[in-house]
Each structure stands twice: as structure tokens, then as C-alpha cells.
Amino acid sequence: MATLGVNIDHVATLRQARRTVEPDPVWAASLAELGGADAITVHLREDRRHIQDRDLEVLRRTVQVKLNLEAAIAPAMIEIACRVKPDQVTLVPEKREEITTEGGLDVVAHRAATAAAVERLHAAGIVVSLFIDPSPTQIEAAVDLGVAAVELHTGEYANAATDAARHAELVELSRGAAMVRQAKLGLNAGHGLTYRNVSPVARLEGMGELNIGHSIVSRAVLVGFIQAVREMKSLLS
Ligand code: PXP
């Protein structure tokens, strides 16, 4: 059965919209654990647009399940990871102007820098996963780099405009998953997964961790809305 890594970045996005203290992603992590999350995932971006250094440090001390840090291959980020020591680092691409992570890390084009990051993280005893597109060349390069796991990018599947296109992307993911299994790497996946589209990906043979953020945080805002309004209303009476 696939496991669930809850990405809490967007709780921090909401807090950063006001540069205040609420909602605290650390609280969200605890609640996610109570809900059964198998892992807590955060992306400490170089531009610090949502998760802050303080969040990562407090999460390292409070998260009881697996803490998965998404980070760019930049040396400064790897240094932070080696100091904080999350259970797993998932290396991701990062561009300042993007709205969210677009596509997997190109480990063929950035082979030397990725290898250097992987080596430093391994020396610090941290498990490394590479967030890559489900293409044979990317998977082969990831296997060569000696990482424990890959996270297959499900964005193309999630964004497919038609059923036929979605099916084609699922076939790609399924082929990629078979290669990953054959190489005996851990098989993770994520990006753009929702309550509607997650099941076929969760059913892929050997699927490990699914990292899901936006859809869970979006639903949390709406399912909690009535109670939040009622609580404010009761203070007025
Ligand atoms: N996995 C990776 C590597 C990501 O970068 C993200 C987005 O930060 C996710 C999973 C979660 O994606 P979403 O927020 O669309 O569920």
C-alpha cells in the first residue's frame, strides 16, 4: 500500500501572506500526524516564499514520522540539510519565478552538481530521493547516482487535458515505475495529485510514498470553514 507524505508548504504560504504567526505549519504537521500521515514533507525554497528556516528546525524536533525535506541542489541548501538532518532529502529543481516546481530535476543535464549534492548528503547519513520525470534516461541517471529512491513527477498526468492524454501519462508512469522497481530503488511519486486523480497512481505496483500538498491544504481550508465561522460567531454573541 502506498504511504502518504503530507506536504505542508501551503500552510506556510498562507502565513507568509500576512507575515504573521498563523497558521503555523508546525501545528499542521502535528495534525497531519494525528490524521495518519506517514511522512511530513516541506520544501525550504531558496527564496523562502513559504517554509522558513525556523519551521524546518522546529519540525526536526517535533515530527515523529519521517521528515522529508525537498531542496534544490545548491550547496547552501545542501549545507542546511546536512545540519538539520531530515530523514530524507528529495532533490528538486528550483527556478525563482516559477509558481510551483515545474517538471522533475534534470539529473542528466545537472549530473555533476547532483552527484556532489548526493555525496554530501550520503556522508551526513541522509537518505536521498531524486524528483525526476518518469523518462528512461532520467531513471537510468538516477540509478547511476546511487540514490535510495526516486520520486516520479506526476504533474503531466495531473495536468492532462483529456482522458486519453491522462491515460498515456499513466502508462508512462507505469513504465517508469517498472524500471525503478527493477533497479530496486524506492518508488515515490507526487505533484498535482488530488482526491480525484490519486487512485490510479496509488495502485501502481510497488508504489511507496505519495507526496501531496496543495489538494490536502485546499480541502482542509474548506472542510474547516464552517466550524471556523461558527467559532467566531459564538464570540460575538
Ligand atoms: N513532490 C514534489 C517534489 C514537489 O515539489 C511538490 C510540490 O511542492 C509536491 C510533491 C506536492 O505537490 P502538490 O502540492 O501539487 O500536491
Tab-separated table of C-alpha atoms in Angstrom, residues 10-205:
chain	number	residue	atom	x	y	z
A	10	HIS	CA	0.895	25.927	1.631
A	11	VAL	CA	0.044	26.313	5.278
A	12	ALA	CA	3.194	28.425	5.408
A	13	THR	CA	2.157	30.189	2.184
A	14	LEU	CA	-0.987	31.388	3.963
A	15	ARG	CA	1.019	32.576	6.983
A	16	GLN	CA	3.538	34.389	4.778
A	17	ALA	CA	0.705	36.246	3.012
A	18	ARG	CA	0.482	38.316	6.239
A	19	ARG	CA	3.992	37.683	7.615
A	20	THR	CA	2.307	36.660	10.862
A	21	VAL	CA	2.434	33.572	13.094
A	22	GLU	CA	-0.706	31.784	11.906
A	23	PRO	CA	-1.377	29.275	10.575
A	24	ASP	CA	1.757	27.582	11.910
A	25	PRO	CA	2.950	24.733	9.665
A	26	VAL	CA	4.351	23.040	12.761
A	27	TRP	CA	0.798	22.711	14.125
A	28	ALA	CA	-0.343	21.456	10.735
A	29	ALA	CA	2.364	18.797	10.836
A	30	SER	CA	1.126	17.557	14.229
A	31	LEU	CA	-2.458	17.444	12.964
A	32	ALA	CA	-1.337	15.623	9.816
A	33	GLU	CA	0.346	13.040	12.018
A	34	LEU	CA	-2.863	12.650	14.038
A	35	GLY	CA	-4.662	12.113	10.734
A	36	GLY	CA	-2.304	9.282	9.857
A	37	ALA	CA	0.374	10.919	7.702
A	38	ASP	CA	3.332	8.609	7.181
A	39	ALA	CA	5.662	11.491	6.436
A	40	ILE	CA	5.762	15.271	6.617
A	41	THR	CA	7.220	16.995	3.575
A	42	VAL	CA	8.434	20.573	3.339
A	43	HIS	CA	10.260	22.459	0.631
A	44	LEU	CA	12.690	25.026	2.007
A	45	ARG	CA	12.993	27.181	-1.077
A	46	GLU	CA	15.979	29.394	-1.723
A	47	ASP	CA	13.593	32.394	-1.875
A	48	ARG	CA	11.910	31.315	1.436
A	49	ARG	CA	8.488	32.084	-0.004
A	50	HIS	CA	6.714	29.711	2.351
A	51	ILE	CA	8.647	27.420	4.703
A	52	GLN	CA	11.197	29.319	6.836
A	53	ASP	CA	14.414	28.052	8.446
A	54	ARG	CA	12.694	28.198	11.838
A	55	ASP	CA	9.927	25.891	10.599
A	56	LEU	CA	12.397	23.276	9.449
A	57	GLU	CA	14.303	23.408	12.716
A	58	VAL	CA	11.180	23.093	14.893
A	59	LEU	CA	9.792	20.346	12.637
A	60	ARG	CA	13.029	18.391	13.002
A	61	ARG	CA	12.491	18.429	16.778
A	62	THR	CA	8.757	17.702	16.749
A	63	VAL	CA	7.862	15.479	13.787
A	64	GLN	CA	7.585	11.880	14.926
A	65	VAL	CA	7.100	10.302	11.499
A	66	LYS	CA	9.521	10.599	8.588
A	67	LEU	CA	10.587	14.172	7.795
A	68	ASN	CA	11.190	14.636	4.071
A	69	LEU	CA	12.921	17.863	3.022
A	70	GLU	CA	12.659	18.970	-0.595
A	71	ALA	CA	15.679	21.027	-1.533
A	72	ALA	CA	17.492	22.429	-4.550
A	73	ILE	CA	20.950	21.042	-5.355
A	74	ALA	CA	22.515	24.421	-4.465
A	75	PRO	CA	25.402	23.979	-1.975
A	76	ALA	CA	23.823	26.392	0.541
A	77	MET	CA	20.657	24.267	0.698
A	78	ILE	CA	22.609	21.032	0.992
A	79	GLU	CA	24.560	22.549	3.877
A	80	ILE	CA	21.318	23.330	5.729
A	81	ALA	CA	20.047	19.796	5.069
A	82	CYS	CA	23.267	18.251	6.397
A	83	ARG	CA	22.998	20.360	9.554
A	84	VAL	CA	19.275	19.776	10.240
A	85	LYS	CA	19.366	16.108	9.182
A	86	PRO	CA	15.859	15.311	7.941
A	87	ASP	CA	15.211	11.588	7.455
A	88	GLN	CA	15.152	12.057	3.698
A	89	VAL	CA	16.096	14.802	1.267
A	90	THR	CA	14.300	14.917	-2.067
A	91	LEU	CA	16.340	16.925	-4.555
A	92	VAL	CA	14.137	19.115	-6.730
A	93	PRO	CA	14.670	21.741	-9.443
A	94	GLU	CA	14.062	25.337	-8.497
A	95	LYS	CA	13.518	28.466	-10.506
A	96	ARG	CA	12.774	31.715	-8.734
A	97	GLU	CA	9.920	32.818	-10.987
A	98	GLU	CA	8.003	29.517	-11.072
A	99	ILE	CA	4.658	29.265	-9.241
A	100	THR	CA	5.480	25.754	-8.081
A	101	THR	CA	8.005	23.071	-9.015
A	102	GLU	CA	7.684	22.622	-12.785
A	103	GLY	CA	8.938	19.266	-14.022
A	104	GLY	CA	11.477	16.975	-12.453
A	105	LEU	CA	15.123	17.668	-11.749
A	106	ASP	CA	17.115	17.055	-14.952
A	107	VAL	CA	19.740	14.739	-13.490
A	108	VAL	CA	21.280	14.197	-16.943
A	109	ALA	CA	21.923	17.907	-17.566
A	110	HIS	CA	22.894	18.575	-13.925
A	111	ARG	CA	24.722	15.341	-13.315
A	112	ALA	CA	27.890	16.728	-11.684
A	113	ALA	CA	26.060	19.097	-9.333
A	114	THR	CA	23.527	16.407	-8.420
A	115	ALA	CA	26.301	13.886	-7.750
A	116	ALA	CA	28.075	16.390	-5.481
A	117	ALA	CA	24.855	17.044	-3.535
A	118	VAL	CA	24.116	13.318	-3.214
A	119	GLU	CA	27.648	12.624	-1.978
A	120	ARG	CA	27.436	15.303	0.737
A	121	LEU	CA	24.013	14.112	1.884
A	122	HIS	CA	25.132	10.470	1.984
A	123	ALA	CA	28.198	11.492	4.012
A	124	ALA	CA	25.779	13.098	6.508
A	125	GLY	CA	23.809	9.828	6.684
A	126	ILE	CA	20.729	11.198	4.932
A	127	VAL	CA	18.590	9.098	2.578
A	128	VAL	CA	18.316	10.769	-0.836
A	129	SER	CA	15.434	10.690	-3.285
A	130	LEU	CA	15.519	12.437	-6.679
A	131	PHE	CA	12.383	14.107	-8.037
A	132	ILE	CA	12.528	13.242	-11.731
A	133	ASP	CA	10.310	12.903	-14.780
A	134	PRO	CA	9.333	9.277	-15.477
A	135	SER	CA	11.629	9.035	-18.519
A	136	PRO	CA	14.065	6.130	-19.010
A	137	THR	CA	17.109	8.424	-19.351
A	138	GLN	CA	16.319	10.232	-16.089
A	139	ILE	CA	15.692	6.972	-14.250
A	140	GLU	CA	18.936	5.441	-15.577
A	141	ALA	CA	20.889	8.513	-14.472
A	142	ALA	CA	19.257	8.358	-11.026
A	143	VAL	CA	20.220	4.687	-10.692
A	144	ASP	CA	23.828	5.575	-11.632
A	145	LEU	CA	23.909	8.225	-8.925
A	146	GLY	CA	23.351	5.552	-6.279
A	147	VAL	CA	20.349	7.131	-4.565
A	148	ALA	CA	17.939	5.098	-2.459
A	149	ALA	CA	14.767	6.331	-4.142
A	150	VAL	CA	13.206	8.448	-6.834
A	151	GLU	CA	10.003	10.459	-6.775
A	152	LEU	CA	8.326	10.307	-10.170
A	153	HIS	CA	6.846	13.625	-11.243
A	154	THR	CA	3.105	13.187	-11.707
A	155	GLY	CA	2.453	16.745	-12.926
A	156	GLU	CA	1.978	15.808	-16.574
A	157	TYR	CA	-0.500	13.110	-15.540
A	158	ALA	CA	-2.330	15.509	-13.226
A	159	ASN	CA	-2.499	18.300	-15.797
A	160	ALA	CA	-3.541	16.146	-18.766
A	161	ALA	CA	-6.429	17.836	-20.556
A	162	THR	CA	-8.224	14.728	-21.814
A	163	ASP	CA	-8.864	11.198	-20.564
A	164	ALA	CA	-6.722	9.828	-23.414
A	165	ALA	CA	-3.814	12.116	-22.518
A	166	ARG	CA	-4.150	11.190	-18.832
A	167	HIS	CA	-4.133	7.514	-19.718
A	168	ALA	CA	-0.987	7.993	-21.835
A	169	GLU	CA	0.742	9.729	-18.904
A	170	LEU	CA	-0.309	6.913	-16.589
A	171	VAL	CA	1.265	4.403	-18.992
A	172	GLU	CA	4.493	6.482	-18.854
A	173	LEU	CA	4.378	6.453	-15.058
A	174	SER	CA	3.717	2.729	-15.047
A	175	ARG	CA	6.723	2.050	-17.331
A	176	GLY	CA	8.890	4.319	-15.203
A	177	ALA	CA	7.701	2.580	-12.052
A	178	ALA	CA	8.665	-0.813	-13.539
A	179	MET	CA	12.196	0.456	-14.269
A	180	VAL	CA	12.524	1.827	-10.755
A	181	ARG	CA	11.333	-1.468	-9.265
A	182	GLN	CA	13.739	-3.436	-11.425
A	183	ALA	CA	16.625	-1.262	-10.234
A	184	LYS	CA	15.447	-1.931	-6.656
A	185	LEU	CA	15.094	1.752	-5.827
A	186	GLY	CA	12.364	3.120	-3.604
A	187	LEU	CA	9.414	4.301	-5.672
A	188	ASN	CA	7.790	7.592	-4.690
A	189	ALA	CA	5.594	9.935	-6.705
A	190	GLY	CA	3.976	13.311	-6.423
A	191	HIS	CA	2.910	16.679	-7.707
A	192	GLY	CA	-0.587	17.726	-8.666
A	193	LEU	CA	-2.234	14.683	-7.099
A	194	THR	CA	-5.793	15.278	-5.932
A	195	TYR	CA	-8.685	13.390	-4.326
A	196	ARG	CA	-9.908	12.674	-7.866
A	197	ASN	CA	-6.741	11.540	-9.625
A	198	VAL	CA	-4.689	9.825	-6.917
A	199	SER	CA	-6.084	6.274	-7.055
A	200	PRO	CA	-4.522	5.025	-10.321
A	201	VAL	CA	-1.107	6.285	-9.167
A	202	ALA	CA	-1.507	4.745	-5.701
A	203	ARG	CA	-2.317	1.426	-7.386
A	204	LEU	CA	0.918	1.274	-9.407
A	205	GLU	CA	2.822	-1.823	-8.328
